[in-house]
Amino acid sequence: MAQEHTEGRVTITEIARQAGVSVPTVSRVVNGRSDVSPRTRARVEDLLRAHGYRKRVSSTAATLVDLVFNDLDSPWAVEIIRGVEEVAHAAGVGTVVSAIHGRSGDAREWMRNLRARASDGVVLVTSALEPVLHEELRALGVPLVVVDPAGSPLLDVPTIGAANWSGGLAATEHLLALGHRRIGLIAGPPRLLCSRARFDGYRAALEGAGLAVDESLVVQGDFRPESGCTGCTALLDLPEPPTAVFAASDQMALGAIEALRRRGLRVPEDISVVGFDDLPEVRWSAPPLTTVRQPLADMGKLAVRTVLRLAGGEQPDSPRVELGTELVVRSSTAPPSARRIS
């Protein structure tokens, strides 16, 4: 990995400020890129020399990778960590796990710690870095791979995701095939690409069956059980409740099942429920949950393999990888009941 070594701890950002150029321009000079004008290159190189900056290139293999989440309060994150750890351990690489909680101050503190420990690569999960922090990673020569990008991915950053659209389609088509026509959706946070893709799959399945999306049957969640319980309660309070619910995460599905239990309703005899993720615990829920299997551990494995290749100077076979999802049918879905829910 290319590491920054300076006297006086000058940063790439400070060099850019003094030179009157952008951080990427300084990065291009440091990394020997040719797409910088001779005059600008000379000015930047003079400042680098004046500050005693030199770029040290390690001749050894990567030894440390940072794994960064927005939050760590979900079994979903544990599955990603499990995949990352398996590959990293086999490669003799250490892993540092952090959560930045979507806060600028936490992200900057993480960046300071990353510089201090000279990490060889970063795997960023369902989060977005401020542009200045991303540019600093680039300037330091630290490769970045994003798992399940929160927003539109940067063109120069490899991403690993899942087939969320086809997963949403499969879940909804399964319920349609059982005879359900009023299918509620507890959607994930709309700022996340995966949430929007699952919603679009739900919409496509309904339209394929000749049904329009009934907006009253769509409620907003945040992937946590509490929002699944609240969302399902809102659906049950409709004048004509759904006969099935597709929750865009397993945790929300478990929350929905709790809401149904509180109303004295049975799954699937009164209402069918489908989740998304296939977390280990849902096969032991009551009843075992029909869900869309998302290859979370495999996403983690591929992400760390990719970042280690980048750290070794290789390029990934594809900058955008989407792993397949699979519908897993268990006992939480059945044809609609003839009894009207009230």
Coordinates of N, CA and C in Angstrom, one line a residue, residues 67 69 72 74-88 95 97-98 125 296-297 300-301:
L67 N -13.1 -2.3 8.0 CA -14.4 -2.6 7.6 C -15.3 -1.6 8.3
F69 N -19.1 0.3 8.9 CA -20.5 0.3 8.8 C -21.1 1.6 9.2
L72 N -23.9 -0.9 13.7 CA -23.5 -2.3 14.0 C -24.6 -3.0 14.8
S74 N -27.3 -4.7 14.0 CA -28.1 -5.6 13.3 C -27.4 -7.0 13.0
P75 N -28.2 -8.1 13.1 CA -27.6 -9.4 12.7 C -27.1 -9.3 11.2
W76 N -27.7 -8.5 10.4 CA -27.2 -8.3 9.0 C -25.8 -7.9 9.0
A77 N -25.3 -7.0 9.8 CA -23.9 -6.6 9.9 C -23.0 -7.8 10.3
V78 N -23.5 -8.6 11.2 CA -22.8 -9.8 11.7 C -22.5 -10.7 10.5
E79 N -23.4 -10.9 9.6 CA -23.2 -11.8 8.5 C -22.1 -11.3 7.5
I80 N -22.1 -9.9 7.3 CA -21.1 -9.3 6.5 C -19.7 -9.5 7.1
I81 N -19.7 -9.3 8.4 CA -18.4 -9.4 9.2 C -17.9 -10.9 9.1
R82 N -18.8 -11.8 9.2 CA -18.4 -13.2 9.1 C -17.7 -13.5 7.8
G83 N -18.3 -13.0 6.7 CA -17.7 -13.3 5.4 C -16.3 -12.6 5.3
V84 N -16.2 -11.3 5.7 CA -15.0 -10.6 5.6 C -13.9 -11.3 6.5
E85 N -14.2 -11.7 7.7 CA -13.3 -12.3 8.6 C -12.8 -13.6 8.0
E86 N -13.6 -14.4 7.4 CA -13.2 -15.7 6.9 C -12.1 -15.6 5.8
V87 N -12.3 -14.6 4.9 CA -11.3 -14.4 3.8 C -10.1 -13.7 4.4
A88 N -10.3 -12.7 5.2 CA -9.1 -12.0 5.8 C -8.2 -12.9 6.7
T95 N -8.4 -7.3 10.7 CA -9.6 -6.5 10.3 C -9.9 -5.6 11.5
V97 N -13.0 -3.2 12.7 CA -14.4 -2.9 12.4 C -14.8 -1.6 13.1
S98 N -15.5 -0.7 12.3 CA -15.9 0.6 12.9 C -17.3 0.9 12.5
V125 N -19.6 -0.3 4.1 CA -20.9 -1.0 3.9 C -22.0 -0.1 4.1
L296 N -25.2 -12.4 2.1 CA -24.5 -11.4 2.9 C -23.0 -11.8 3.1
A297 N -22.8 -13.0 3.6 CA -21.5 -13.4 3.9 C -20.6 -13.5 2.6
G300 N -19.5 -10.0 1.7 CA -18.3 -9.7 2.5 C -17.0 -10.3 2.0
K301 N -17.1 -11.6 1.7 CA -16.0 -12.3 1.2 C -15.4 -11.7 -0.1

